[in-house]
Amino acid sequence: MWVRSEYASELAVLSAWIAVLLPWNVAYQPNAPPDGQASVYFFRFALFEIQFRRPWVVEVNGEVTEFVEPLDITHGGTQLFGNIYARLPTSAATFYDGTMGQASLLWTLAALAFAVAFALSLGLYVREDAVAAKLPVSEVRLMGGLLAVGAVGTVGASVLYLTARDSTGVPIPVGALVVAVLAVVLLRTEEVDPDG
C-alpha cells in the first residue's frame, strides 16, 4: 500500500485514535414527537452518543414551558447540562426494541472492538516494541482487523438506523466510512522485517 512500512505502527495508533474521536454517525431528527415541534441532533462516537435537544415549547398565559419528558421517553439518555444528553451504546441497546435495539446492539459490539483497538494503541504508543513482541500477529494487522470489525458494526448500525429514520433522523455515517478506509489501509500495508 502507499504507507511506508516503518510508519505502519504509527498509522495503526493514529487510526485507533481517529476511530474513537471521530463521530461514526451524525443525524438530525426534525419534527420530533409529540407534536413535531421538538428536534434532536445525534452525534454518535465509538463509545458514547451526545444528543443536542430542542425541546417541545408551549406558551400558556404568556408563560413559556419546555417539555423534555417526551424526548426522554423517545430517546433516553442522561442529562449532562441544559439540553445536552449523553448515552452509552449498552444503554441504547437495552433502551430500544426492534430495529433500533438491533442497531444499538451492533453499535455495542463495534464499541467493544474500538475500545480494544484504543487500548492496543495506548500500549503501542507507550511501549511499542514490548507490546508488539507479545502479540501473536502483527500489531498493524490486528489493529486493522479491530477497526474493520468496528466499521462493519457501525455501518450496519447506520443502515438499521436509516430504516428507523422516523425515530432517529437520517444517519450520515461519515466517520464509519473513514474508519473502514483506515482498516483497509492497515490490512493491506506491507510490513518489512526490521531484522531482515
mmCIF file of C-alpha atoms in Angstrom:
data_model
loop_
_atom_site.group_PDB
_atom_site.id
_atom_site.type_symbol
_atom_site.label_atom_id
_atom_site.label_comp_id
_atom_site.label_asym_id
_atom_site.label_seq_id
_atom_site.Cartn_x
_atom_site.Cartn_y
_atom_site.Cartn_z
ATOM 1 C CA MET A 1 0.000 0.000 0.000
ATOM 2 C CA TRP A 2 1.063 3.643 -0.056
ATOM 3 C CA VAL A 3 2.158 3.664 3.617
ATOM 4 C CA ARG A 4 5.835 3.239 4.318
ATOM 5 C CA SER A 5 6.293 0.079 6.336
ATOM 6 C CA GLU A 6 8.404 1.789 9.006
ATOM 7 C CA TYR A 7 5.435 4.064 9.806
ATOM 8 C CA ALA A 8 2.758 1.365 9.767
ATOM 9 C CA SER A 9 2.675 1.015 13.549
ATOM 10 C CA GLU A 10 2.324 4.782 13.972
ATOM 11 C CA LEU A 11 -0.518 4.774 11.447
ATOM 12 C CA ALA A 12 -2.197 1.997 13.434
ATOM 13 C CA VAL A 13 -2.046 4.089 16.621
ATOM 14 C CA LEU A 14 -3.313 7.207 14.857
ATOM 15 C CA SER A 15 -6.104 5.249 13.165
ATOM 16 C CA ALA A 16 -7.389 3.960 16.509
ATOM 17 C CA TRP A 17 -7.446 7.483 17.919
ATOM 18 C CA ILE A 18 -9.311 8.770 14.864
ATOM 19 C CA ALA A 19 -11.817 5.916 15.212
ATOM 20 C CA VAL A 20 -12.514 6.869 18.829
ATOM 21 C CA LEU A 21 -12.563 10.662 18.394
ATOM 22 C CA LEU A 22 -14.455 10.991 15.090
ATOM 23 C CA PRO A 23 -18.240 10.560 15.263
ATOM 24 C CA TRP A 24 -19.112 7.487 13.234
ATOM 25 C CA ASN A 25 -22.662 8.699 12.739
ATOM 26 C CA VAL A 26 -24.346 12.118 12.771
ATOM 27 C CA ALA A 27 -28.118 12.518 12.497
ATOM 28 C CA TYR A 28 -30.742 15.245 12.820
ATOM 29 C CA GLN A 29 -34.324 14.461 13.684
ATOM 30 C CA PRO A 30 -36.591 17.388 12.964
ATOM 31 C CA ASN A 31 -40.224 17.279 13.992
ATOM 32 C CA ALA A 32 -39.590 15.032 16.978
ATOM 33 C CA PRO A 33 -42.584 13.831 18.970
ATOM 34 C CA PRO A 34 -45.028 14.555 20.459
ATOM 35 C CA ASP A 35 -46.234 17.392 18.222
ATOM 36 C CA GLY A 36 -43.404 17.814 15.758
ATOM 37 C CA GLN A 37 -42.030 20.994 17.336
ATOM 38 C CA ALA A 38 -39.063 19.383 19.086
ATOM 39 C CA SER A 39 -35.822 18.321 17.381
ATOM 40 C CA VAL A 40 -32.684 16.365 18.239
ATOM 41 C CA TYR A 41 -29.130 16.270 16.865
ATOM 42 C CA PHE A 42 -27.317 12.965 17.436
ATOM 43 C CA PHE A 43 -23.515 12.666 17.424
ATOM 44 C CA ARG A 44 -22.569 9.004 17.838
ATOM 45 C CA PHE A 45 -18.951 8.394 18.744
ATOM 46 C CA ALA A 46 -17.333 4.976 19.137
ATOM 47 C CA LEU A 47 -18.013 4.757 22.880
ATOM 48 C CA PHE A 48 -20.871 7.196 23.524
ATOM 49 C CA GLU A 49 -23.572 9.365 21.989
ATOM 50 C CA ILE A 50 -24.179 13.076 22.519
ATOM 51 C CA GLN A 51 -27.678 14.470 21.910
ATOM 52 C CA PHE A 52 -28.440 18.167 21.479
ATOM 53 C CA ARG A 53 -32.156 18.609 22.056
ATOM 54 C CA ARG A 54 -34.535 21.428 21.247
ATOM 55 C CA PRO A 55 -37.463 20.532 23.484
ATOM 56 C CA TRP A 56 -41.159 20.995 22.915
ATOM 57 C CA VAL A 57 -42.086 24.559 23.925
ATOM 58 C CA VAL A 58 -45.584 25.562 24.993
ATOM 59 C CA GLU A 59 -46.770 29.060 25.869
ATOM 60 C CA VAL A 60 -49.729 29.286 28.256
ATOM 61 C CA ASN A 61 -50.935 32.683 29.506
ATOM 62 C CA GLY A 62 -47.656 34.302 28.480
ATOM 63 C CA GLU A 63 -45.568 31.734 30.385
ATOM 64 C CA VAL A 64 -43.204 29.587 28.321
ATOM 65 C CA THR A 65 -42.680 25.980 29.390
ATOM 66 C CA GLU A 66 -40.259 23.452 27.896
ATOM 67 C CA PHE A 67 -41.241 19.795 27.878
ATOM 68 C CA VAL A 68 -38.283 17.420 27.724
ATOM 69 C CA GLU A 69 -40.094 14.346 29.040
ATOM 70 C CA PRO A 70 -41.418 13.291 25.610
ATOM 71 C CA LEU A 71 -37.852 13.316 24.258
ATOM 72 C CA ASP A 72 -36.668 11.364 27.311
ATOM 73 C CA ILE A 73 -39.325 8.748 26.621
ATOM 74 C CA THR A 74 -38.424 8.571 22.930
ATOM 75 C CA HIS A 75 -34.600 8.735 23.086
ATOM 76 C CA GLY A 76 -33.401 8.183 26.649
ATOM 77 C CA GLY A 77 -30.012 9.380 27.799
ATOM 78 C CA THR A 78 -28.510 11.134 30.793
ATOM 79 C CA GLN A 79 -28.690 14.912 31.012
ATOM 80 C CA LEU A 80 -25.221 16.440 31.180
ATOM 81 C CA PHE A 81 -26.370 20.072 31.350
ATOM 82 C CA GLY A 82 -29.038 22.175 29.716
ATOM 83 C CA ASN A 83 -30.409 20.348 26.697
ATOM 84 C CA ILE A 84 -27.298 18.210 26.169
ATOM 85 C CA TYR A 85 -27.648 14.497 26.878
ATOM 86 C CA ALA A 86 -25.286 11.522 26.662
ATOM 87 C CA ARG A 87 -25.803 7.808 26.278
ATOM 88 C CA LEU A 88 -23.614 4.708 26.113
ATOM 89 C CA PRO A 89 -24.168 2.089 23.405
ATOM 90 C CA THR A 90 -25.038 -0.506 26.041
ATOM 91 C CA SER A 91 -27.819 1.668 27.452
ATOM 92 C CA ALA A 92 -29.117 2.322 23.922
ATOM 93 C CA ALA A 93 -29.204 -1.442 23.272
ATOM 94 C CA THR A 94 -31.313 -2.022 26.393
ATOM 95 C CA PHE A 95 -33.490 1.086 25.857
ATOM 96 C CA TYR A 96 -34.744 0.365 22.331
ATOM 97 C CA ASP A 97 -36.733 -2.547 20.911
ATOM 98 C CA GLY A 98 -36.857 -3.975 17.398
ATOM 99 C CA THR A 99 -34.727 -2.426 14.673
ATOM 100 C CA MET A 100 -33.408 0.336 16.938
ATOM 101 C CA GLY A 101 -32.381 -2.281 19.512
ATOM 102 C CA GLN A 102 -30.590 -4.319 16.846
ATOM 103 C CA ALA A 103 -28.788 -1.202 15.583
ATOM 104 C CA SER A 104 -27.718 -0.336 19.114
ATOM 105 C CA LEU A 105 -26.524 -3.903 19.686
ATOM 106 C CA LEU A 106 -24.343 -3.655 16.555
ATOM 107 C CA TRP A 107 -23.013 -0.352 17.869
ATOM 108 C CA THR A 108 -22.252 -2.024 21.224
ATOM 109 C CA LEU A 109 -20.246 -4.763 19.501
ATOM 110 C CA ALA A 110 -18.423 -2.151 17.421
ATOM 111 C CA ALA A 111 -17.721 -0.139 20.590
ATOM 112 C CA LEU A 112 -16.088 -3.209 22.132
ATOM 113 C CA ALA A 113 -13.799 -3.556 19.092
ATOM 114 C CA PHE A 114 -12.989 0.177 19.217
ATOM 115 C CA ALA A 115 -12.241 0.007 22.955
ATOM 116 C CA VAL A 116 -9.807 -2.885 22.424
ATOM 117 C CA ALA A 117 -8.222 -1.013 19.490
ATOM 118 C CA PHE A 118 -7.816 2.104 21.637
ATOM 119 C CA ALA A 119 -6.256 0.098 24.488
ATOM 120 C CA LEU A 120 -3.876 -1.521 21.983
ATOM 121 C CA SER A 121 -2.996 1.907 20.577
ATOM 122 C CA LEU A 122 -2.118 3.190 24.042
ATOM 123 C CA GLY A 123 0.111 0.174 24.625
ATOM 124 C CA LEU A 124 1.793 0.664 21.258
ATOM 125 C CA TYR A 125 2.249 4.368 21.916
ATOM 126 C CA VAL A 126 3.888 3.828 25.312
ATOM 127 C CA ARG A 127 5.862 0.597 24.686
ATOM 128 C CA GLU A 128 5.640 -0.329 21.031
ATOM 129 C CA ASP A 129 8.374 -2.979 20.914
ATOM 130 C CA ALA A 130 7.288 -4.765 24.100
ATOM 131 C CA VAL A 131 3.613 -4.850 23.111
ATOM 132 C CA ALA A 132 4.328 -5.875 19.511
ATOM 133 C CA ALA A 133 6.589 -8.703 20.709
ATOM 134 C CA LYS A 134 3.789 -10.173 22.861
ATOM 135 C CA LEU A 135 1.187 -10.183 20.094
ATOM 136 C CA PRO A 136 0.615 -13.425 18.150
ATOM 137 C CA VAL A 137 0.092 -11.404 14.939
ATOM 138 C CA SER A 138 1.354 -8.129 13.535
ATOM 139 C CA GLU A 139 0.109 -5.147 15.541
ATOM 140 C CA VAL A 140 -0.787 -3.390 12.289
ATOM 141 C CA ARG A 141 -2.906 -6.297 11.041
ATOM 142 C CA LEU A 142 -4.529 -6.711 14.471
ATOM 143 C CA MET A 143 -5.420 -3.023 14.556
ATOM 144 C CA GLY A 144 -6.749 -3.220 11.001
ATOM 145 C CA GLY A 145 -8.897 -6.198 11.960
ATOM 146 C CA LEU A 146 -10.273 -4.483 15.070
ATOM 147 C CA LEU A 147 -11.093 -1.348 13.098
ATOM 148 C CA ALA A 148 -12.701 -3.463 10.367
ATOM 149 C CA VAL A 149 -14.961 -5.133 12.946
ATOM 150 C CA GLY A 150 -15.853 -1.689 14.336
ATOM 151 C CA ALA A 151 -16.513 -0.309 10.857
ATOM 152 C CA VAL A 152 -18.756 -3.228 9.877
ATOM 153 C CA GLY A 153 -20.697 -2.809 13.131
ATOM 154 C CA THR A 154 -21.155 0.936 12.756
ATOM 155 C CA VAL A 155 -22.054 0.777 9.060
ATOM 156 C CA GLY A 156 -24.561 -1.980 9.853
ATOM 157 C CA ALA A 157 -25.974 0.101 12.707
ATOM 158 C CA SER A 158 -26.260 3.095 10.363
ATOM 159 C CA VAL A 159 -28.226 1.014 7.868
ATOM 160 C CA LEU A 160 -30.607 -0.131 10.625
ATOM 161 C CA TYR A 161 -30.920 3.425 11.969
ATOM 162 C CA LEU A 162 -31.801 4.502 8.426
ATOM 163 C CA THR A 163 -34.697 2.050 8.363
ATOM 164 C CA ALA A 164 -35.947 3.668 11.594
ATOM 165 C CA ARG A 165 -35.293 7.237 10.409
ATOM 166 C CA ASP A 166 -38.688 8.432 11.665
ATOM 167 C CA SER A 167 -37.341 7.905 15.198
ATOM 168 C CA THR A 168 -33.700 8.845 14.700
ATOM 169 C CA GLY A 169 -33.477 11.096 11.660
ATOM 170 C CA VAL A 170 -31.329 10.311 8.630
ATOM 171 C CA PRO A 171 -27.925 8.987 9.750
ATOM 172 C CA ILE A 172 -24.809 10.173 7.946
ATOM 173 C CA PRO A 173 -22.075 7.553 8.544
ATOM 174 C CA VAL A 174 -19.058 9.660 7.552
ATOM 175 C CA GLY A 175 -16.848 8.508 10.432
ATOM 176 C CA ALA A 176 -17.771 4.861 9.880
ATOM 177 C CA LEU A 177 -16.640 5.111 6.262
ATOM 178 C CA VAL A 178 -13.373 6.840 7.227
ATOM 179 C CA VAL A 179 -12.644 4.057 9.732
ATOM 180 C CA ALA A 180 -13.427 1.443 7.086
ATOM 181 C CA VAL A 181 -10.878 3.044 4.736
ATOM 182 C CA LEU A 182 -8.265 3.143 7.527
ATOM 183 C CA ALA A 183 -8.932 -0.529 8.305
ATOM 184 C CA VAL A 184 -8.384 -1.500 4.662
ATOM 185 C CA VAL A 185 -5.170 0.535 4.519
ATOM 186 C CA LEU A 186 -3.840 -1.169 7.666
ATOM 187 C CA LEU A 187 -4.819 -4.640 6.477
ATOM 188 C CA ARG A 188 -3.123 -4.081 3.099
ATOM 189 C CA THR A 189 0.051 -2.450 4.405
ATOM 190 C CA GLU A 190 3.185 -4.450 3.651
ATOM 191 C CA GLU A 191 5.479 -4.628 6.632
ATOM 192 C CA VAL A 192 9.245 -5.054 6.397
ATOM 193 C CA ASP A 193 11.049 -7.227 8.915
ATOM 194 C CA PRO A 194 13.432 -4.894 10.800
ATOM 195 C CA ASP A 195 15.942 -7.753 11.237
ATOM 196 C CA GLY A 196 15.838 -8.709 7.570
#
